[in-house]
């Protein structure tokens, strides 16, 4: 059998398994807060840069509007975000954190500590993995989607 075509030798399979493991680890920790992993990622983006337009947020998270819209609706229903239309262009909608959304950021530190305790890698190994993952995305041309569009 050609070893290049075995499942365990596929980089894409290893990356997918790692992404699923991370998502599953977060899922169990976030459940106590009533959040899903994609909602958590959305909040991270807004804690970093509050007031992104829906299209900017989609680009930052690499999500299409069909996935992002219901996610934002659920975050709005839970009181963590609000939508605001731009006064100069009613078609543009920005997403802002509510006070409850800002308050939630402080509670995330404990989630991060719990997850960090479960990872049996050194800080250097984690930094290397992060750097290589970003480089991998850049090599495949994915970095363009993470750049915020200019207004």
CSV table of C-alpha atoms in Angstrom, one decimal:
chain,number,residue,atom,x,y,z
A,1,UNK,CA,0.0,0.0,0.0
A,2,UNK,CA,1.2,3.5,-0.8
A,3,UNK,CA,2.1,5.1,2.6
A,4,UNK,CA,1.4,8.5,1.2
A,5,UNK,CA,-2.3,7.6,0.9
A,6,UNK,CA,-2.9,6.3,4.4
A,7,UNK,CA,-5.1,8.3,6.7
A,8,UNK,CA,-2.7,8.6,9.5
A,9,UNK,CA,-0.1,10.1,7.2
A,10,UNK,CA,-2.4,12.9,6.1
A,11,UNK,CA,-1.6,16.3,7.5
A,12,UNK,CA,-5.2,17.4,6.9
A,13,UNK,CA,-6.4,14.5,9.1
A,14,UNK,CA,-4.1,15.4,11.9
A,15,UNK,CA,-5.1,19.1,11.7
A,16,UNK,CA,-8.8,18.2,11.6
A,17,UNK,CA,-8.4,15.9,14.6
A,18,UNK,CA,-6.5,18.6,16.5
A,19,UNK,CA,-9.2,21.2,15.7
A,20,UNK,CA,-11.9,18.8,16.9
A,21,UNK,CA,-10.1,18.0,20.1
A,22,UNK,CA,-9.7,21.7,20.9
A,23,UNK,CA,-13.4,22.4,20.0
A,24,UNK,CA,-14.5,19.5,22.2
A,25,UNK,CA,-12.3,20.6,25.1
A,26,UNK,CA,-13.8,24.1,25.0
A,27,UNK,CA,-17.3,22.8,24.5
A,28,UNK,CA,-17.3,21.1,27.9
A,29,UNK,CA,-15.9,24.2,29.7
A,30,UNK,CA,-18.2,26.7,27.9
A,31,UNK,CA,-21.4,24.7,28.5
A,32,UNK,CA,-21.4,25.9,32.1
A,33,UNK,CA,-21.7,29.5,30.7
A,34,UNK,CA,-24.3,28.6,28.2
A,35,UNK,CA,-22.0,29.3,25.3
A,36,UNK,CA,-21.0,27.3,22.2
A,37,UNK,CA,-17.5,27.3,20.9
A,38,UNK,CA,-18.4,29.4,17.8
A,39,UNK,CA,-20.1,31.9,20.1
A,40,UNK,CA,-17.0,32.0,22.2
A,41,UNK,CA,-14.8,32.7,19.2
A,42,UNK,CA,-17.2,35.5,18.2
A,43,UNK,CA,-17.0,37.1,21.6
A,44,UNK,CA,-13.2,36.8,21.5
A,45,UNK,CA,-13.2,38.8,18.2
A,46,UNK,CA,-15.5,41.4,19.7
A,47,UNK,CA,-13.5,41.7,23.0
A,48,UNK,CA,-10.5,42.4,20.7
A,49,UNK,CA,-12.3,44.9,18.5
A,50,UNK,CA,-15.8,45.8,19.5
A,51,UNK,CA,-18.1,47.3,16.9
A,52,UNK,CA,-17.1,45.2,13.9
A,53,UNK,CA,-19.5,45.1,11.0
A,54,UNK,CA,-21.1,41.8,10.3
A,55,UNK,CA,-19.0,41.4,7.2
A,56,UNK,CA,-15.8,42.2,9.1
A,57,UNK,CA,-16.7,39.8,11.8
A,58,UNK,CA,-17.4,37.1,9.3
A,59,UNK,CA,-14.0,37.7,7.7
A,60,UNK,CA,-12.3,37.6,11.0
A,61,UNK,CA,-14.0,34.4,12.0
A,62,UNK,CA,-13.9,32.8,8.5
A,63,UNK,CA,-17.6,32.3,8.6
A,64,UNK,CA,-20.2,33.0,5.9
A,65,UNK,CA,-23.3,35.0,6.7
A,66,UNK,CA,-25.5,31.9,6.7
A,67,UNK,CA,-23.6,30.6,9.7
A,68,UNK,CA,-22.8,33.9,11.3
A,69,UNK,CA,-26.4,35.4,11.3
A,70,UNK,CA,-28.0,32.8,13.5
A,71,UNK,CA,-25.0,32.7,15.8
A,72,UNK,CA,-25.3,36.5,16.3
A,73,UNK,CA,-29.0,36.2,16.8
A,74,UNK,CA,-28.5,33.7,19.6
A,75,UNK,CA,-25.8,36.0,21.2
A,76,UNK,CA,-28.2,38.9,21.0
A,77,UNK,CA,-31.0,36.8,22.5
A,78,UNK,CA,-28.8,36.0,25.5
A,79,UNK,CA,-28.0,39.6,26.0
A,80,UNK,CA,-24.3,39.5,25.1
A,81,UNK,CA,-24.3,41.6,21.9
A,82,UNK,CA,-26.5,44.1,20.1
A,83,UNK,CA,-26.8,45.1,16.5
A,84,UNK,CA,-26.6,48.8,15.5
A,85,UNK,CA,-27.3,50.2,12.0
A,86,UNK,CA,-24.9,52.8,10.8
A,87,UNK,CA,-26.4,56.3,10.6
A,88,UNK,CA,-24.9,57.1,7.2
A,89,UNK,CA,-25.6,53.7,5.6
A,90,UNK,CA,-28.5,51.7,7.0
A,91,UNK,CA,-27.4,48.6,5.2
A,92,UNK,CA,-24.3,48.4,7.4
A,93,UNK,CA,-24.8,46.7,10.7
A,94,UNK,CA,-22.2,46.6,13.5
A,95,UNK,CA,-22.1,44.3,16.4
A,96,UNK,CA,-21.4,45.7,19.8
A,97,UNK,CA,-20.9,44.0,23.2
A,98,UNK,CA,-23.5,44.8,25.9
A,99,UNK,CA,-22.4,45.3,29.5
A,100,UNK,CA,-23.2,41.6,30.1
A,101,UNK,CA,-20.9,40.7,27.1
A,102,UNK,CA,-18.1,42.8,28.5
A,103,UNK,CA,-18.6,41.2,32.0
A,104,UNK,CA,-18.3,37.7,30.5
A,105,UNK,CA,-14.7,38.4,29.5
A,106,UNK,CA,-13.6,38.3,33.1
A,107,UNK,CA,-15.2,34.9,33.6
A,108,UNK,CA,-13.3,33.5,30.6
A,109,UNK,CA,-10.0,33.7,32.4
A,110,UNK,CA,-11.0,30.7,34.5
A,111,UNK,CA,-12.0,28.8,31.4
A,112,UNK,CA,-8.5,29.5,29.9
A,113,UNK,CA,-6.8,28.4,33.1
A,114,UNK,CA,-8.8,25.1,33.2
A,115,UNK,CA,-7.9,24.3,29.6
A,116,UNK,CA,-4.3,25.3,30.0
A,117,UNK,CA,-4.0,22.8,32.8
A,118,UNK,CA,-5.3,20.0,30.5
A,119,UNK,CA,-2.6,20.6,27.8
A,120,UNK,CA,0.5,18.7,28.5
A,121,UNK,CA,2.7,20.8,26.2
A,122,UNK,CA,5.3,23.4,27.2
A,123,UNK,CA,4.6,27.1,26.5
A,124,UNK,CA,7.3,26.9,23.8
A,125,UNK,CA,5.7,24.0,22.1
A,126,UNK,CA,2.3,25.7,22.1
A,127,UNK,CA,3.9,28.9,20.7
A,128,UNK,CA,5.6,26.8,17.9
A,129,UNK,CA,2.3,25.0,17.1
A,130,UNK,CA,0.5,28.3,16.9
A,131,UNK,CA,3.1,29.9,14.7
A,132,UNK,CA,3.1,26.9,12.4
A,133,UNK,CA,-0.7,26.8,12.1
A,134,UNK,CA,-0.7,30.5,11.1
A,135,UNK,CA,2.1,29.8,8.6
A,136,UNK,CA,0.1,26.9,7.2
A,137,UNK,CA,-2.9,29.1,6.7
A,138,UNK,CA,-0.8,31.8,5.0
A,139,UNK,CA,0.7,29.2,2.7
A,140,UNK,CA,-2.7,28.2,1.5
A,141,UNK,CA,-3.8,31.8,1.1
A,142,UNK,CA,-6.2,31.8,4.0
A,143,UNK,CA,-4.6,34.9,5.6
A,144,UNK,CA,-6.5,37.3,3.4
A,145,UNK,CA,-9.8,36.4,5.1
A,146,UNK,CA,-8.5,37.4,8.5
A,147,UNK,CA,-7.6,40.9,7.5
A,148,UNK,CA,-10.2,43.4,8.4
A,149,UNK,CA,-11.7,45.2,5.4
A,150,UNK,CA,-11.1,48.9,5.1
A,151,UNK,CA,-14.1,51.2,5.5
